[in-house]
PDB file of C-alpha atoms in Angstrom:
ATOM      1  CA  UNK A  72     -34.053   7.481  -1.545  1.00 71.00           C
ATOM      2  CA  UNK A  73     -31.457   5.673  -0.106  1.00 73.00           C
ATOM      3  CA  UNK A  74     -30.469   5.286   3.682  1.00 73.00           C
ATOM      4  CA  UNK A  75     -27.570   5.714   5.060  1.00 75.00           C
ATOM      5  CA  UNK A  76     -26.258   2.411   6.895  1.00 69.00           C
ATOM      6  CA  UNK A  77     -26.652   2.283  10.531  1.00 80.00           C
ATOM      7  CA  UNK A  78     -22.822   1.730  10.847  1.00 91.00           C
ATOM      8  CA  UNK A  79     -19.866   0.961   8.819  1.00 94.00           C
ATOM      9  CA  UNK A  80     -19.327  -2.626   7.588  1.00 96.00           C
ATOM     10  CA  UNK A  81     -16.541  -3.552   9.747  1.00 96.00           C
ATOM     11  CA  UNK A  82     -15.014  -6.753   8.478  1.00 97.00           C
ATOM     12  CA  UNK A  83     -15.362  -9.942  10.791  1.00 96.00           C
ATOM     13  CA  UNK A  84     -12.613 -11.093  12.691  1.00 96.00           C
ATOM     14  CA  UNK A  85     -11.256 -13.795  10.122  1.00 96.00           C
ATOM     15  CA  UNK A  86     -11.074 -10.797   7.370  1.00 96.00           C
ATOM     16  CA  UNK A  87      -9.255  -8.833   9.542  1.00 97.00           C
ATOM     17  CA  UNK A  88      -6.704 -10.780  10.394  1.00 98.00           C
ATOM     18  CA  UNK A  89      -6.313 -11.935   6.925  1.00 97.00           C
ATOM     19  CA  UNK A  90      -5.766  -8.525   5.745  1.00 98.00           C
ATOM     20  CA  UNK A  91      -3.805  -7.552   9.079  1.00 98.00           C
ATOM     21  CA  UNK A  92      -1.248 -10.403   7.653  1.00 98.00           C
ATOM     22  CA  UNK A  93      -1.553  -9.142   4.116  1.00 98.00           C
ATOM     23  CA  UNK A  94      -0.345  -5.888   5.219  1.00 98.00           C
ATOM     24  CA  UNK A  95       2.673  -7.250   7.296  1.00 98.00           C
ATOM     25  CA  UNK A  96       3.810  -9.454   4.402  1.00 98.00           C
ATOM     26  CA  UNK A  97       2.977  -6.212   1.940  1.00 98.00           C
ATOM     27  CA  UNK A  98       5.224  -4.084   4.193  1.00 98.00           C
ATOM     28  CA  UNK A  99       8.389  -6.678   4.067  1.00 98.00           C
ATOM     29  CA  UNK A 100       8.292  -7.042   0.130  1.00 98.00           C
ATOM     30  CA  UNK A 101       8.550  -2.734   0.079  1.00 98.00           C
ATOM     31  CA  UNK A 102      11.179  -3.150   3.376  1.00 98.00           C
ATOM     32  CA  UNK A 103      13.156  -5.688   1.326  1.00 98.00           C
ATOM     33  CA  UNK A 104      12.603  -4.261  -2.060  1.00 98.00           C
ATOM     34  CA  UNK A 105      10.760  -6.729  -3.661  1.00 98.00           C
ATOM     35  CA  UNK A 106       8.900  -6.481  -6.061  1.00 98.00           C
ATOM     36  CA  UNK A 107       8.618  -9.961  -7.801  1.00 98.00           C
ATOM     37  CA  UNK A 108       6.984 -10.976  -4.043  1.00 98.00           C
ATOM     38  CA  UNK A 109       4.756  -8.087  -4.159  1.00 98.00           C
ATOM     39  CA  UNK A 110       3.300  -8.673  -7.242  1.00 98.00           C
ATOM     40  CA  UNK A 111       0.870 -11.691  -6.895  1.00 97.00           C
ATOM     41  CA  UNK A 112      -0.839  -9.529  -4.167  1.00 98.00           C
ATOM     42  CA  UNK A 113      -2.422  -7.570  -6.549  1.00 98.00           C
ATOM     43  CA  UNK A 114      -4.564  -7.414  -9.658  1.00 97.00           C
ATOM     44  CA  UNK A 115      -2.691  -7.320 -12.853  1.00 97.00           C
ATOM     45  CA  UNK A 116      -5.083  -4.121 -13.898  1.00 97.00           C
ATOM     46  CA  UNK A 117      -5.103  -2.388 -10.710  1.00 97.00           C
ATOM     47  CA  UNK A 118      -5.956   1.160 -10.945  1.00 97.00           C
ATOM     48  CA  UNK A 119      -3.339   3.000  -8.411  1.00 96.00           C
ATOM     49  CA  UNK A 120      -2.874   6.533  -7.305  1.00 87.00           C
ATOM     50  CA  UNK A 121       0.242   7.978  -5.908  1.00 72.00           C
ATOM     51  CA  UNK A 122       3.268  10.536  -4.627  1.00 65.00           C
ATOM     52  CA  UNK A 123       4.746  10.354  -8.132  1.00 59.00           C
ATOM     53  CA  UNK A 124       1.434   9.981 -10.650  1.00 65.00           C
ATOM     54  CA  UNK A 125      -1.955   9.950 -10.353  1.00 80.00           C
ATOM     55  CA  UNK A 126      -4.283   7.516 -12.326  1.00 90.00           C
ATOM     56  CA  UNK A 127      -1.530   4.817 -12.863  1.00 93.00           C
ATOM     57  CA  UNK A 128      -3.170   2.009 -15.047  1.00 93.00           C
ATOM     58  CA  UNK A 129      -1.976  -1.383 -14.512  1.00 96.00           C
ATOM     59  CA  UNK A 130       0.602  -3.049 -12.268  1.00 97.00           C
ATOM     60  CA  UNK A 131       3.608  -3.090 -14.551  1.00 97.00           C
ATOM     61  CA  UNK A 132       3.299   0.838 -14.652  1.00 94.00           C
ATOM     62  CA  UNK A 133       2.931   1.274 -11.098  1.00 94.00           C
ATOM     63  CA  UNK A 134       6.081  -0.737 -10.523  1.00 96.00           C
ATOM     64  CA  UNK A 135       8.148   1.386 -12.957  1.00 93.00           C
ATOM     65  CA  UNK A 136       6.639   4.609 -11.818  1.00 89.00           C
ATOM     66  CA  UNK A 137       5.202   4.382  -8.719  1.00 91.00           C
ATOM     67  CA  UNK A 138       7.463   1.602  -6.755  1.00 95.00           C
ATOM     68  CA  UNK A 139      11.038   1.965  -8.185  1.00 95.00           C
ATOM     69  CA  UNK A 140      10.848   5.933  -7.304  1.00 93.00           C
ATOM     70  CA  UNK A 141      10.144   5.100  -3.515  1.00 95.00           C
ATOM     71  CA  UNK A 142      10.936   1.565  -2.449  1.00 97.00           C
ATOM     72  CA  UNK A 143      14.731   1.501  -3.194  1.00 98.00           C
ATOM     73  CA  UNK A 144      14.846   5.080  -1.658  1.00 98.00           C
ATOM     74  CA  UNK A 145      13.271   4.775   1.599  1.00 98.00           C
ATOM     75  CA  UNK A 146      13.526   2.561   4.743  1.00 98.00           C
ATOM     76  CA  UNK A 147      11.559   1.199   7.331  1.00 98.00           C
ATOM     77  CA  UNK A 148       8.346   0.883   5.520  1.00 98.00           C
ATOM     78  CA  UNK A 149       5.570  -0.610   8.090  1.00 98.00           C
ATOM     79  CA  UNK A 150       1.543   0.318   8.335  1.00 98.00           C
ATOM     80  CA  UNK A 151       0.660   0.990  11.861  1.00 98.00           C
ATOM     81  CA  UNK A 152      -1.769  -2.003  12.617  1.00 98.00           C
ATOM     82  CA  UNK A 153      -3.586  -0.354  15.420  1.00 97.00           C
ATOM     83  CA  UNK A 154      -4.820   2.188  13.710  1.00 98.00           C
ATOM     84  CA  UNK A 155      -6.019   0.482  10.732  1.00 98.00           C
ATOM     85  CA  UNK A 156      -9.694   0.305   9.617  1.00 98.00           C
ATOM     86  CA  UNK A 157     -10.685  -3.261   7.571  1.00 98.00           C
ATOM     87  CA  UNK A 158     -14.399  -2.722   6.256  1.00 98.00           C
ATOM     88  CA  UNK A 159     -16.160  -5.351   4.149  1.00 98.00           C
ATOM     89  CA  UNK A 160     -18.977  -5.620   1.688  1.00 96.00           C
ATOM     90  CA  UNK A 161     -22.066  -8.175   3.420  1.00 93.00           C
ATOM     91  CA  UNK A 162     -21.180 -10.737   0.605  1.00 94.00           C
ATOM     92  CA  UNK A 163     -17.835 -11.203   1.522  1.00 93.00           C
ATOM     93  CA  UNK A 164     -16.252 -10.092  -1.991  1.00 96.00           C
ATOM     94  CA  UNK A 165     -15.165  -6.575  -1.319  1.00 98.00           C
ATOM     95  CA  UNK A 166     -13.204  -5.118   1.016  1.00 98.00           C
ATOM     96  CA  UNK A 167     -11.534  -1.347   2.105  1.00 98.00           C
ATOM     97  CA  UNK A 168      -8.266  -1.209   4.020  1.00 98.00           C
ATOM     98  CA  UNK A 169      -7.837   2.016   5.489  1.00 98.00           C
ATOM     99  CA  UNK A 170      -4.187   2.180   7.205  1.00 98.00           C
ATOM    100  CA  UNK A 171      -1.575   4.639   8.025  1.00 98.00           C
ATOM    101  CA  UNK A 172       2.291   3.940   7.452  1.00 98.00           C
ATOM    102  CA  UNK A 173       5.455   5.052   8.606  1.00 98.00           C
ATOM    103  CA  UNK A 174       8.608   5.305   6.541  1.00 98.00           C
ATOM    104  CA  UNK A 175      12.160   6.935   6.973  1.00 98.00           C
ATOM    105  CA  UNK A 176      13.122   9.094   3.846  1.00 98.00           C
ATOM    106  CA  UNK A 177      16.412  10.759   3.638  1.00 98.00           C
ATOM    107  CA  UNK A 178      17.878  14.411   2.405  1.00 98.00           C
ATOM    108  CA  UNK A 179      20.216  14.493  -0.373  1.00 98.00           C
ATOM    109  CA  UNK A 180      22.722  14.707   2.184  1.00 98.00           C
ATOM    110  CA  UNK A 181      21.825  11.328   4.015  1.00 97.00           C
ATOM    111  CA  UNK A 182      20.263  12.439   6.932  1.00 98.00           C
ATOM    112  CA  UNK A 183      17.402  11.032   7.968  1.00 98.00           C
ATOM    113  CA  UNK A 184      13.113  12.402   8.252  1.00 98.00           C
ATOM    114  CA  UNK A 185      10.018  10.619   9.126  1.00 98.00           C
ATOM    115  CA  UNK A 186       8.597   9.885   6.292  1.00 98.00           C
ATOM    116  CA  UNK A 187       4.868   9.065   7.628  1.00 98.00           C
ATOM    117  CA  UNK A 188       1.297   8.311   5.196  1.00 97.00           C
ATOM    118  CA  UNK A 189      -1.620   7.056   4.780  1.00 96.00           C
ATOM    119  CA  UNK A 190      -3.023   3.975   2.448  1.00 97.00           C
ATOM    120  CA  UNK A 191      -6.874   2.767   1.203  1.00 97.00           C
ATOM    121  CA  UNK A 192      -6.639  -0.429  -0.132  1.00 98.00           C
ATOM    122  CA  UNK A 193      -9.319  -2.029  -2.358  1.00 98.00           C
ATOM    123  CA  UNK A 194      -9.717  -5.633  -2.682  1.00 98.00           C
ATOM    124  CA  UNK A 195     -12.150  -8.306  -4.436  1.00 98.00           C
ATOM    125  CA  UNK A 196     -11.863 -11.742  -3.761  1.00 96.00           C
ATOM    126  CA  UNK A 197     -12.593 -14.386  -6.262  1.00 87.00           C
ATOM    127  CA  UNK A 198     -12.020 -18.321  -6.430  1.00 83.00           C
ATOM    128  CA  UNK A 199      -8.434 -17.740  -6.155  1.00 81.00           C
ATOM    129  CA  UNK A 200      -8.100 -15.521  -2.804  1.00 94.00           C
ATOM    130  CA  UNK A 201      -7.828 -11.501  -2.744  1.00 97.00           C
ATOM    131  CA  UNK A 202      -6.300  -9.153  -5.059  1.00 98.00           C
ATOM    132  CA  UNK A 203      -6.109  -5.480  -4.254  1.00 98.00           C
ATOM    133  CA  UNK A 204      -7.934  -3.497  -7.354  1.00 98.00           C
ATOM    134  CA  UNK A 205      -7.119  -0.568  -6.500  1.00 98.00           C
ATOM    135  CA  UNK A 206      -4.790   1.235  -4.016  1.00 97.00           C
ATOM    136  CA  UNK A 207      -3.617   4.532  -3.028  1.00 96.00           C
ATOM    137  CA  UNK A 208      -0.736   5.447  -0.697  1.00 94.00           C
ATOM    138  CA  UNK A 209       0.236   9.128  -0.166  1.00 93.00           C
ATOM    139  CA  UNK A 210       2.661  11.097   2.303  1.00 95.00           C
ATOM    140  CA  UNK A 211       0.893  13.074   5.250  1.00 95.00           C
ATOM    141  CA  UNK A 212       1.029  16.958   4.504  1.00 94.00           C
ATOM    142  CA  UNK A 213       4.174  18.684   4.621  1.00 96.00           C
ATOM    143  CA  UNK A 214       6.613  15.688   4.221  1.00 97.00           C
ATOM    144  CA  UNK A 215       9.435  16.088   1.904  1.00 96.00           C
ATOM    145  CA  UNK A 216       8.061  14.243  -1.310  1.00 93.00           C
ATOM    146  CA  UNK A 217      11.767  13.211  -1.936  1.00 95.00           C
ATOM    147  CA  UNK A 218      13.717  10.953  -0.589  1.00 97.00           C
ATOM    148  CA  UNK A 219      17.557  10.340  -1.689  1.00 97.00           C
ATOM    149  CA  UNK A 220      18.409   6.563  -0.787  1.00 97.00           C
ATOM    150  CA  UNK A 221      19.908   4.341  -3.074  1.00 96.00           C
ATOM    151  CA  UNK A 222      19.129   0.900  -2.444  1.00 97.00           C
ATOM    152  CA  UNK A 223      19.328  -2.188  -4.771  1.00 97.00           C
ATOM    153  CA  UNK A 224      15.924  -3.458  -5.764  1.00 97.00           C
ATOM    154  CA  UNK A 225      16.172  -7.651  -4.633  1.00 97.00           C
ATOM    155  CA  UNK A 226      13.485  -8.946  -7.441  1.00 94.00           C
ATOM    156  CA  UNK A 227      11.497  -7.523 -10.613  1.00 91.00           C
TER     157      UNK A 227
END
């Protein structure tokens, strides 16, 4: 039988703030859409789940489904810091980001809604830094799952 841990495996102080950075710079890339910048933060194969899909294999698709149908039609994307939750495996090579996010989405006649979600993040680190593996971002219940911007995406 296994037991049950005595308490979660919250990640040390240098992993957090690592990942508290990661999800500032993550948050201007979707703010600025940018997706060339966002890229390199994660794995090439990531397995994603989303508003639009739900197993989404691989980062190219994710872009073309996932990102291009909300980035360039929202605003304001930012996780709320505070209330994130950064756990890590004992070995240092795994770790879960848990994080809300707040967004402004718009009606198809340009008004404005909050546009609020939540995100777990998983990443594995290697020789080469971390790479989130897998990653799933949804709205909070009973927000509009469209939104009717139009802005120009700054890099592929």
């Amino acid at each position: 039988m296994i037991r049950p841990l005595a308490s979660l495996p919250i990640a040390d102080a240098e992993i957090t703030q690592f990942f508290r950075n990661w999800l500032e710079t993550f948050a201007g890339y979707v703010r600025e859409v940018d997706y060339a910048s966002a890229r390199p933060l994660f794995h090439p194969d990531v397995l994603a789940f989303g508003t639009h899909n739900d197993v989404i294999p691989g980062l190219d698709q994710w872009v073309s489904t996932q990102w291009n149908n909300v980035w360039p039609k929202t605003t304001d994307f930012r996780f709320a810091l505070e209330q994130t939750s950064i756990l890590a495996s004992a070995d240092g090579a795994m770790a879960t980001v848990i994080a809300p996010w707040t967004s402004t989405g718009y009606h198809p006649d340009g008004s404005a809604f909050a546009r609020p979600g939540r995100a777990t993040m998983v990443f594995s680190r290697n020789g080469a830094g971390w790479l989130c593996v897998h990653s799933h971002m949804s709205l909070n219940r009973g927000v509009p799952q469209t939104s009717h911007a139009n802005r120009p995406v700054k890099a592929w």
